[in-house]
Amino acid sequence: METEGILFVYNSHGCIAFKSRSESSKFLIFLDGMGGNILSSQYFMNLKDYCDSNSIVLVYPQLRSHPNYKLFTIQNDIEDISSLVNKIDGNIVILGHSTGCQDSLLYIEASKNPKVKGIILQAPVSDIEANDDLNLKDSVLKAKNSGYFFEYNGDIWLSERFITVYDERNREDLFSSYLTDSEFSKWKNYCPILSVLSLKDEFCEKNLSNKFEKMGMVEILEEGDHSLTSNQVRIEFIKKVDEFLRKINFI
């Protein structure tokens, strides 16, 4: 993959971000998921081509937690996003993939930043329901009683991060099927939201479109998987992004 753009440092932790060369006052920030890294998304080029064609600046940051998410907290993510947004002079839409969806919502809840005109959630899933460990609750309890670090299945986690990911109704548990309608609907108070759900998402066996409708608009990718590995599905996804941006008068 070859592309042109600018890499810049956006915070005191030395985190870098990619910025396309488009000159505009409209910015689309792409937040990758757990284990992601700068420019690693399956649909980065589709997104960049779309932004270039519509005079939108695409910004793709590497957060401190990319790709070593087990060793950083969700609060670290929110702080990094805040630093990035503060460097942008213009209107913003945030597009989150997987855990980037939690990042997007938790950021706008914390900041209520009026520069953010909309949020797109691609593959918002429950990490708890995606984990088939029958002893997960016991592991969460052990993490709560451990020190700074916690060992789980041979991996070292920050105890705090393990708890926020896998403890029911903790900070990162935003998309589980057992959450109430009001726990979903509260997010619509911050800005327009589009949830794009993939029916073949390998990390989500349940169709929760009725829940996500409480948050805002919902679109379905019938052949989509978690990371949109099919180019045809990626093209369909970009069309849905375009429709949303036009509905909210971003373009």
PDB file of C-alpha atoms in Angstrom:
ATOM      1  CA  MET A   1       0.000   0.000   0.000  1.00  0.00           C
ATOM      2  CA  GLU A   2       1.358   3.399  -1.008  1.00  0.00           C
ATOM      3  CA  THR A   3      -0.230   6.719  -0.219  1.00  0.00           C
ATOM      4  CA  GLU A   4       0.710  10.331   0.346  1.00  0.00           C
ATOM      5  CA  GLY A   5       0.102  12.246   3.519  1.00  0.00           C
ATOM      6  CA  ILE A   6       1.702  13.821   6.551  1.00  0.00           C
ATOM      7  CA  LEU A   7       2.798  12.157   9.784  1.00  0.00           C
ATOM      8  CA  PHE A   8       2.782  14.407  12.829  1.00  0.00           C
ATOM      9  CA  VAL A   9       3.220  14.093  16.596  1.00  0.00           C
ATOM     10  CA  TYR A  10       0.079  15.190  18.384  1.00  0.00           C
ATOM     11  CA  ASN A  11       0.782  14.796  22.108  1.00  0.00           C
ATOM     12  CA  SER A  12       3.494  14.774  24.753  1.00  0.00           C
ATOM     13  CA  HIS A  13       3.652  10.958  24.696  1.00  0.00           C
ATOM     14  CA  GLY A  14       5.084  10.980  21.178  1.00  0.00           C
ATOM     15  CA  CYS A  15       1.968   9.544  19.545  1.00  0.00           C
ATOM     16  CA  ILE A  16       1.807  10.079  15.792  1.00  0.00           C
ATOM     17  CA  ALA A  17      -1.062  10.474  13.373  1.00  0.00           C
ATOM     18  CA  PHE A  18      -1.451  10.326   9.613  1.00  0.00           C
ATOM     19  CA  LYS A  19      -3.157  13.253   7.897  1.00  0.00           C
ATOM     20  CA  SER A  20      -4.153  13.280   4.237  1.00  0.00           C
ATOM     21  CA  ARG A  21      -3.065  16.256   2.171  1.00  0.00           C
ATOM     22  CA  SER A  22      -6.588  17.554   1.563  1.00  0.00           C
ATOM     23  CA  GLU A  23      -6.997  21.204   2.547  1.00  0.00           C
ATOM     24  CA  SER A  24     -10.350  21.598   4.250  1.00  0.00           C
ATOM     25  CA  SER A  25     -12.114  22.622   7.438  1.00  0.00           C
ATOM     26  CA  LYS A  26     -13.811  19.187   7.547  1.00  0.00           C
ATOM     27  CA  PHE A  27     -12.005  16.320   9.282  1.00  0.00           C
ATOM     28  CA  LEU A  28     -12.767  12.621   9.610  1.00  0.00           C
ATOM     29  CA  ILE A  29     -10.889  10.980  12.489  1.00  0.00           C
ATOM     30  CA  PHE A  30     -10.571   7.200  12.193  1.00  0.00           C
ATOM     31  CA  LEU A  31     -10.096   5.325  15.485  1.00  0.00           C
ATOM     32  CA  ASP A  32      -8.922   1.736  15.104  1.00  0.00           C
ATOM     33  CA  GLY A  33      -9.693  -1.115  17.476  1.00  0.00           C
ATOM     34  CA  MET A  34      -7.745  -3.336  19.844  1.00  0.00           C
ATOM     35  CA  GLY A  35      -4.482  -4.481  18.312  1.00  0.00           C
ATOM     36  CA  GLY A  36      -4.797  -1.944  15.526  1.00  0.00           C
ATOM     37  CA  ASN A  37      -1.962   0.261  14.425  1.00  0.00           C
ATOM     38  CA  ILE A  38      -1.551   3.304  12.258  1.00  0.00           C
ATOM     39  CA  LEU A  39      -2.739   2.628   8.683  1.00  0.00           C
ATOM     40  CA  SER A  40      -3.515  -1.038   9.480  1.00  0.00           C
ATOM     41  CA  SER A  41      -7.249  -0.883   8.694  1.00  0.00           C
ATOM     42  CA  GLN A  42      -8.603  -3.108   5.931  1.00  0.00           C
ATOM     43  CA  TYR A  43     -10.485  -0.163   4.436  1.00  0.00           C
ATOM     44  CA  PHE A  44      -7.996   2.667   4.920  1.00  0.00           C
ATOM     45  CA  MET A  45      -7.519   3.242   1.183  1.00  0.00           C
ATOM     46  CA  ASN A  46     -11.267   3.159   0.518  1.00  0.00           C
ATOM     47  CA  LEU A  47     -11.718   5.770   3.223  1.00  0.00           C
ATOM     48  CA  LYS A  48      -8.851   7.940   2.027  1.00  0.00           C
ATOM     49  CA  ASP A  49     -10.042   7.898  -1.593  1.00  0.00           C
ATOM     50  CA  TYR A  50     -13.517   8.906  -0.417  1.00  0.00           C
ATOM     51  CA  CYS A  51     -12.201  11.728   1.754  1.00  0.00           C
ATOM     52  CA  ASP A  52      -9.921  13.018  -1.001  1.00  0.00           C
ATOM     53  CA  SER A  53     -12.870  13.077  -3.419  1.00  0.00           C
ATOM     54  CA  ASN A  54     -15.035  15.051  -0.997  1.00  0.00           C
ATOM     55  CA  SER A  55     -12.488  17.571   0.348  1.00  0.00           C
ATOM     56  CA  ILE A  56     -12.353  15.948   3.778  1.00  0.00           C
ATOM     57  CA  VAL A  57      -9.108  15.648   5.719  1.00  0.00           C
ATOM     58  CA  LEU A  58      -8.640  12.069   6.927  1.00  0.00           C
ATOM     59  CA  VAL A  59      -6.801  11.777  10.243  1.00  0.00           C
ATOM     60  CA  TYR A  60      -5.684   8.318  11.420  1.00  0.00           C
ATOM     61  CA  PRO A  61      -3.989   8.403  14.851  1.00  0.00           C
ATOM     62  CA  GLN A  62      -1.922   5.827  16.640  1.00  0.00           C
ATOM     63  CA  LEU A  63      -3.028   5.866  20.269  1.00  0.00           C
ATOM     64  CA  ARG A  64      -0.766   4.824  23.123  1.00  0.00           C
ATOM     65  CA  SER A  65      -2.733   1.564  23.300  1.00  0.00           C
ATOM     66  CA  HIS A  66      -2.026   0.671  19.647  1.00  0.00           C
ATOM     67  CA  PRO A  67      -1.196  -2.187  19.346  1.00  0.00           C
ATOM     68  CA  ASN A  68      -0.444  -3.042  23.011  1.00  0.00           C
ATOM     69  CA  TYR A  69      -3.926  -2.422  24.340  1.00  0.00           C
ATOM     70  CA  LYS A  70      -3.522  -4.708  27.368  1.00  0.00           C
ATOM     71  CA  LEU A  71      -0.934  -2.341  28.865  1.00  0.00           C
ATOM     72  CA  PHE A  72      -2.882   0.917  28.590  1.00  0.00           C
ATOM     73  CA  THR A  73      -6.208   2.111  29.955  1.00  0.00           C
ATOM     74  CA  ILE A  74      -9.284   3.324  28.131  1.00  0.00           C
ATOM     75  CA  GLN A  75      -8.664   6.665  29.854  1.00  0.00           C
ATOM     76  CA  ASN A  76      -5.310   6.821  28.043  1.00  0.00           C
ATOM     77  CA  ASP A  77      -7.251   6.498  24.780  1.00  0.00           C
ATOM     78  CA  ILE A  78      -9.616   9.318  25.697  1.00  0.00           C
ATOM     79  CA  GLU A  79      -6.726  11.575  26.680  1.00  0.00           C
ATOM     80  CA  ASP A  80      -4.972  10.860  23.364  1.00  0.00           C
ATOM     81  CA  ILE A  81      -8.118  11.590  21.366  1.00  0.00           C
ATOM     82  CA  SER A  82      -8.609  14.829  23.281  1.00  0.00           C
ATOM     83  CA  SER A  83      -5.051  15.917  22.465  1.00  0.00           C
ATOM     84  CA  LEU A  84      -5.636  15.135  18.799  1.00  0.00           C
ATOM     85  CA  VAL A  85      -8.972  16.951  18.582  1.00  0.00           C
ATOM     86  CA  ASN A  86      -7.453  20.010  20.254  1.00  0.00           C
ATOM     87  CA  LYS A  87      -4.986  20.281  17.363  1.00  0.00           C
ATOM     88  CA  ILE A  88      -7.754  20.315  14.748  1.00  0.00           C
ATOM     89  CA  ASP A  89      -9.333  23.574  13.625  1.00  0.00           C
ATOM     90  CA  GLY A  90     -12.562  22.595  11.945  1.00  0.00           C
ATOM     91  CA  ASN A  91     -15.627  20.379  12.091  1.00  0.00           C
ATOM     92  CA  ILE A  92     -15.076  16.721  12.924  1.00  0.00           C
ATOM     93  CA  VAL A  93     -16.780  13.377  12.432  1.00  0.00           C
ATOM     94  CA  ILE A  94     -15.285  10.438  14.333  1.00  0.00           C
ATOM     95  CA  LEU A  95     -15.371   6.972  12.805  1.00  0.00           C
ATOM     96  CA  GLY A  96     -14.624   4.174  15.246  1.00  0.00           C
ATOM     97  CA  HIS A  97     -13.883   0.541  14.432  1.00  0.00           C
ATOM     98  CA  SER A  98     -14.449  -2.115  17.130  1.00  0.00           C
ATOM     99  CA  THR A  99     -12.989  -0.703  20.389  1.00  0.00           C
ATOM    100  CA  GLY A 100     -12.675   2.564  18.494  1.00  0.00           C
ATOM    101  CA  CYS A 101     -16.460   2.677  18.908  1.00  0.00           C
ATOM    102  CA  GLN A 102     -16.151   2.705  22.698  1.00  0.00           C
ATOM    103  CA  ASP A 103     -13.377   5.275  22.374  1.00  0.00           C
ATOM    104  CA  SER A 104     -15.609   7.519  20.258  1.00  0.00           C
ATOM    105  CA  LEU A 105     -18.559   7.473  22.644  1.00  0.00           C
ATOM    106  CA  LEU A 106     -16.539   7.792  25.819  1.00  0.00           C
ATOM    107  CA  TYR A 107     -14.621  10.712  24.332  1.00  0.00           C
ATOM    108  CA  ILE A 108     -17.744  12.662  23.344  1.00  0.00           C
ATOM    109  CA  GLU A 109     -19.336  11.908  26.738  1.00  0.00           C
ATOM    110  CA  ALA A 110     -16.282  13.288  28.516  1.00  0.00           C
ATOM    111  CA  SER A 111     -15.658  16.294  26.277  1.00  0.00           C
ATOM    112  CA  LYS A 112     -19.050  17.245  24.819  1.00  0.00           C
ATOM    113  CA  ASN A 113     -16.910  18.976  22.195  1.00  0.00           C
ATOM    114  CA  PRO A 114     -19.097  20.982  19.784  1.00  0.00           C
ATOM    115  CA  LYS A 115     -16.537  20.483  16.999  1.00  0.00           C
ATOM    116  CA  VAL A 116     -17.694  16.849  16.777  1.00  0.00           C
ATOM    117  CA  LYS A 117     -20.677  16.864  14.425  1.00  0.00           C
ATOM    118  CA  GLY A 118     -21.263  13.112  14.275  1.00  0.00           C
ATOM    119  CA  ILE A 119     -20.003   9.659  15.162  1.00  0.00           C
ATOM    120  CA  ILE A 120     -19.942   6.519  13.031  1.00  0.00           C
ATOM    121  CA  LEU A 121     -19.654   3.148  14.780  1.00  0.00           C
ATOM    122  CA  GLN A 122     -18.377   0.302  12.585  1.00  0.00           C
ATOM    123  CA  ALA A 123     -18.501  -3.129  14.249  1.00  0.00           C
ATOM    124  CA  PRO A 124     -19.536  -2.061  17.756  1.00  0.00           C
ATOM    125  CA  VAL A 125     -19.475  -5.327  19.723  1.00  0.00           C
ATOM    126  CA  SER A 126     -19.459  -6.559  23.298  1.00  0.00           C
ATOM    127  CA  ASP A 127     -16.040  -7.836  24.382  1.00  0.00           C
ATOM    128  CA  ILE A 128     -17.761  -9.698  27.211  1.00  0.00           C
ATOM    129  CA  GLU A 129     -20.184 -11.574  24.988  1.00  0.00           C
ATOM    130  CA  ALA A 130     -17.456 -12.235  22.424  1.00  0.00           C
ATOM    131  CA  ASN A 131     -15.354 -13.999  25.079  1.00  0.00           C
ATOM    132  CA  ASP A 132     -16.308 -17.678  25.433  1.00  0.00           C
ATOM    133  CA  ASP A 133     -14.406 -18.180  28.712  1.00  0.00           C
ATOM    134  CA  LEU A 134     -16.902 -19.735  31.114  1.00  0.00           C
ATOM    135  CA  ASN A 135     -14.777 -18.548  34.036  1.00  0.00           C
ATOM    136  CA  LEU A 136     -14.571 -14.923  32.868  1.00  0.00           C
ATOM    137  CA  LYS A 137     -16.419 -13.565  35.911  1.00  0.00           C
ATOM    138  CA  ASP A 138     -13.982 -15.379  38.208  1.00  0.00           C
ATOM    139  CA  SER A 139     -11.075 -13.857  36.272  1.00  0.00           C
ATOM    140  CA  VAL A 140     -12.576 -10.387  36.668  1.00  0.00           C
ATOM    141  CA  LEU A 141     -12.858 -10.949  40.413  1.00  0.00           C
ATOM    142  CA  LYS A 142      -9.218 -12.061  40.545  1.00  0.00           C
ATOM    143  CA  ALA A 143      -8.199  -8.960  38.597  1.00  0.00           C
ATOM    144  CA  LYS A 144     -10.043  -6.771  41.095  1.00  0.00           C
ATOM    145  CA  ASN A 145      -8.073  -8.396  43.908  1.00  0.00           C
ATOM    146  CA  SER A 146      -4.715  -8.327  42.149  1.00  0.00           C
ATOM    147  CA  GLY A 147      -2.039  -5.669  42.047  1.00  0.00           C
ATOM    148  CA  TYR A 148      -1.184  -3.329  39.186  1.00  0.00           C
ATOM    149  CA  PHE A 149      -0.798  -6.168  36.674  1.00  0.00           C
ATOM    150  CA  PHE A 150      -2.855  -9.286  36.046  1.00  0.00           C
ATOM    151  CA  GLU A 151      -2.066 -12.493  34.139  1.00  0.00           C
ATOM    152  CA  TYR A 152      -4.804 -13.939  31.930  1.00  0.00           C
ATOM    153  CA  ASN A 153      -4.332 -16.845  29.532  1.00  0.00           C
ATOM    154  CA  GLY A 154      -0.590 -16.265  29.439  1.00  0.00           C
ATOM    155  CA  ASP A 155      -0.855 -12.531  28.726  1.00  0.00           C
ATOM    156  CA  ILE A 156      -0.019  -9.656  31.057  1.00  0.00           C
ATOM    157  CA  TRP A 157      -2.717  -7.007  31.425  1.00  0.00           C
ATOM    158  CA  LEU A 158      -3.028  -3.860  33.436  1.00  0.00           C
ATOM    159  CA  SER A 159      -5.596  -4.985  35.998  1.00  0.00           C
ATOM    160  CA  GLU A 160      -7.605  -1.823  35.401  1.00  0.00           C
ATOM    161  CA  ARG A 161      -7.848  -2.462  31.652  1.00  0.00           C
ATOM    162  CA  PHE A 162      -8.912  -6.080  32.092  1.00  0.00           C
ATOM    163  CA  ILE A 163     -11.654  -4.970  34.457  1.00  0.00           C
ATOM    164  CA  THR A 164     -13.004  -2.177  32.251  1.00  0.00           C
ATOM    165  CA  VAL A 165     -13.076  -4.547  29.244  1.00  0.00           C
ATOM    166  CA  TYR A 166     -14.596  -7.622  30.890  1.00  0.00           C
ATOM    167  CA  ASP A 167     -16.545  -6.490  33.945  1.00  0.00           C
ATOM    168  CA  GLU A 168     -20.282  -6.227  33.255  1.00  0.00           C
ATOM    169  CA  ARG A 169     -21.499  -2.641  33.012  1.00  0.00           C
ATOM    170  CA  ASN A 170     -18.012  -1.300  33.545  1.00  0.00           C
ATOM    171  CA  ARG A 171     -16.662   1.565  31.491  1.00  0.00           C
ATOM    172  CA  GLU A 172     -16.131  -0.262  28.191  1.00  0.00           C
ATOM    173  CA  ASP A 173     -19.266  -2.399  28.336  1.00  0.00           C
ATOM    174  CA  LEU A 174     -21.414  -0.291  26.021  1.00  0.00           C
ATOM    175  CA  PHE A 175     -22.839  -2.769  23.491  1.00  0.00           C
ATOM    176  CA  SER A 176     -23.888  -5.922  25.382  1.00  0.00           C
ATOM    177  CA  SER A 177     -27.321  -7.387  24.658  1.00  0.00           C
ATOM    178  CA  TYR A 178     -28.327  -7.288  28.340  1.00  0.00           C
ATOM    179  CA  LEU A 179     -27.998  -3.497  28.552  1.00  0.00           C
ATOM    180  CA  THR A 180     -31.295  -1.631  28.778  1.00  0.00           C
ATOM    181  CA  ASP A 181     -32.752   0.555  26.066  1.00  0.00           C
ATOM    182  CA  SER A 182     -31.992   3.627  28.156  1.00  0.00           C
ATOM    183  CA  GLU A 183     -28.341   2.592  28.424  1.00  0.00           C
ATOM    184  CA  PHE A 184     -28.213   2.673  24.625  1.00  0.00           C
ATOM    185  CA  SER A 185     -30.405   5.724  24.061  1.00  0.00           C
ATOM    186  CA  LYS A 186     -28.395   8.049  26.312  1.00  0.00           C
ATOM    187  CA  TRP A 187     -25.714   8.400  23.624  1.00  0.00           C
ATOM    188  CA  LYS A 188     -28.043  10.153  21.170  1.00  0.00           C
ATOM    189  CA  ASN A 189     -27.927  13.246  23.387  1.00  0.00           C
ATOM    190  CA  TYR A 190     -24.361  14.116  22.347  1.00  0.00           C
ATOM    191  CA  CYS A 191     -24.424  14.180  18.526  1.00  0.00           C
ATOM    192  CA  PRO A 192     -25.875  12.262  15.557  1.00  0.00           C
ATOM    193  CA  ILE A 193     -24.735   8.627  15.535  1.00  0.00           C
ATOM    194  CA  LEU A 194     -24.677   6.034  12.767  1.00  0.00           C
ATOM    195  CA  SER A 195     -24.134   2.397  13.765  1.00  0.00           C
ATOM    196  CA  VAL A 196     -23.026   0.108  10.920  1.00  0.00           C
ATOM    197  CA  LEU A 197     -23.551  -3.527  11.902  1.00  0.00           C
ATOM    198  CA  SER A 198     -22.167  -6.561  10.078  1.00  0.00           C
ATOM    199  CA  LEU A 199     -24.424  -9.625  10.083  1.00  0.00           C
ATOM    200  CA  LYS A 200     -21.408 -11.920   9.700  1.00  0.00           C
ATOM    201  CA  ASP A 201     -19.356 -10.269  12.441  1.00  0.00           C
ATOM    202  CA  GLU A 202     -17.350 -13.108  13.976  1.00  0.00           C
ATOM    203  CA  PHE A 203     -17.403 -11.357  17.359  1.00  0.00           C
ATOM    204  CA  CYS A 204     -21.165 -10.833  17.566  1.00  0.00           C
ATOM    205  CA  GLU A 205     -23.709 -13.615  17.108  1.00  0.00           C
ATOM    206  CA  LYS A 206     -26.755 -11.473  17.901  1.00  0.00           C
ATOM    207  CA  ASN A 207     -28.477  -8.898  15.732  1.00  0.00           C
ATOM    208  CA  LEU A 208     -28.853  -5.929  18.068  1.00  0.00           C
ATOM    209  CA  SER A 209     -30.124  -3.444  15.506  1.00  0.00           C
ATOM    210  CA  ASN A 210     -33.190  -2.747  17.670  1.00  0.00           C
ATOM    211  CA  LYS A 211     -30.873  -1.678  20.486  1.00  0.00           C
ATOM    212  CA  PHE A 212     -28.656   0.493  18.293  1.00  0.00           C
ATOM    213  CA  GLU A 213     -31.734   2.208  16.837  1.00  0.00           C
ATOM    214  CA  LYS A 214     -32.141   3.777  20.296  1.00  0.00           C
ATOM    215  CA  MET A 215     -28.835   5.574  19.712  1.00  0.00           C
ATOM    216  CA  GLY A 216     -29.551   6.900  16.245  1.00  0.00           C
ATOM    217  CA  MET A 217     -29.354   5.679  12.668  1.00  0.00           C
ATOM    218  CA  VAL A 218     -28.536   2.047  11.864  1.00  0.00           C
ATOM    219  CA  GLU A 219     -27.283   0.458   8.654  1.00  0.00           C
ATOM    220  CA  ILE A 220     -26.747  -3.259   8.048  1.00  0.00           C
ATOM    221  CA  LEU A 221     -23.993  -4.916   6.008  1.00  0.00           C
ATOM    222  CA  GLU A 222     -25.477  -8.337   5.286  1.00  0.00           C
ATOM    223  CA  GLU A 223     -22.195  -9.826   4.023  1.00  0.00           C
ATOM    224  CA  GLY A 224     -19.940  -7.803   6.303  1.00  0.00           C
ATOM    225  CA  ASP A 225     -17.550  -9.293   8.823  1.00  0.00           C
ATOM    226  CA  HIS A 226     -15.839  -7.512  11.705  1.00  0.00           C
ATOM    227  CA  SER A 227     -13.044  -5.839   9.730  1.00  0.00           C
ATOM    228  CA  LEU A 228     -14.792  -5.569   6.344  1.00  0.00           C
ATOM    229  CA  THR A 229     -12.349  -7.886   4.583  1.00  0.00           C
ATOM    230  CA  SER A 230     -14.434  -8.001   1.387  1.00  0.00           C
ATOM    231  CA  ASN A 231     -13.756  -5.100  -0.972  1.00  0.00           C
ATOM    232  CA  GLN A 232     -17.370  -5.184  -2.172  1.00  0.00           C
ATOM    233  CA  VAL A 233     -18.553  -4.775   1.423  1.00  0.00           C
ATOM    234  CA  ARG A 234     -16.071  -1.940   1.927  1.00  0.00           C
ATOM    235  CA  ILE A 235     -17.535  -0.141  -1.069  1.00  0.00           C
ATOM    236  CA  GLU A 236     -21.025  -0.604   0.388  1.00  0.00           C
ATOM    237  CA  PHE A 237     -19.803   0.717   3.737  1.00  0.00           C
ATOM    238  CA  ILE A 238     -18.334   3.856   2.176  1.00  0.00           C
ATOM    239  CA  LYS A 239     -21.714   4.550   0.524  1.00  0.00           C
ATOM    240  CA  LYS A 240     -23.384   4.378   3.926  1.00  0.00           C
ATOM    241  CA  VAL A 241     -20.762   6.732   5.359  1.00  0.00           C
ATOM    242  CA  ASP A 242     -21.457   9.161   2.516  1.00  0.00           C
ATOM    243  CA  GLU A 243     -25.218   9.034   3.078  1.00  0.00           C
ATOM    244  CA  PHE A 244     -24.786   9.772   6.787  1.00  0.00           C
ATOM    245  CA  LEU A 245     -22.411  12.686   6.223  1.00  0.00           C
ATOM    246  CA  ARG A 246     -24.909  14.214   3.804  1.00  0.00           C
ATOM    247  CA  LYS A 247     -27.831  13.680   6.177  1.00  0.00           C
ATOM    248  CA  ILE A 248     -26.053  15.639   8.904  1.00  0.00           C
ATOM    249  CA  ASN A 249     -24.974  18.308   6.376  1.00  0.00           C
ATOM    250  CA  PHE A 250     -21.284  17.608   6.913  1.00  0.00           C
ATOM    251  CA  ILE A 251     -20.740  17.658   3.141  1.00  0.00           C
TER     252      ILE A 251
END
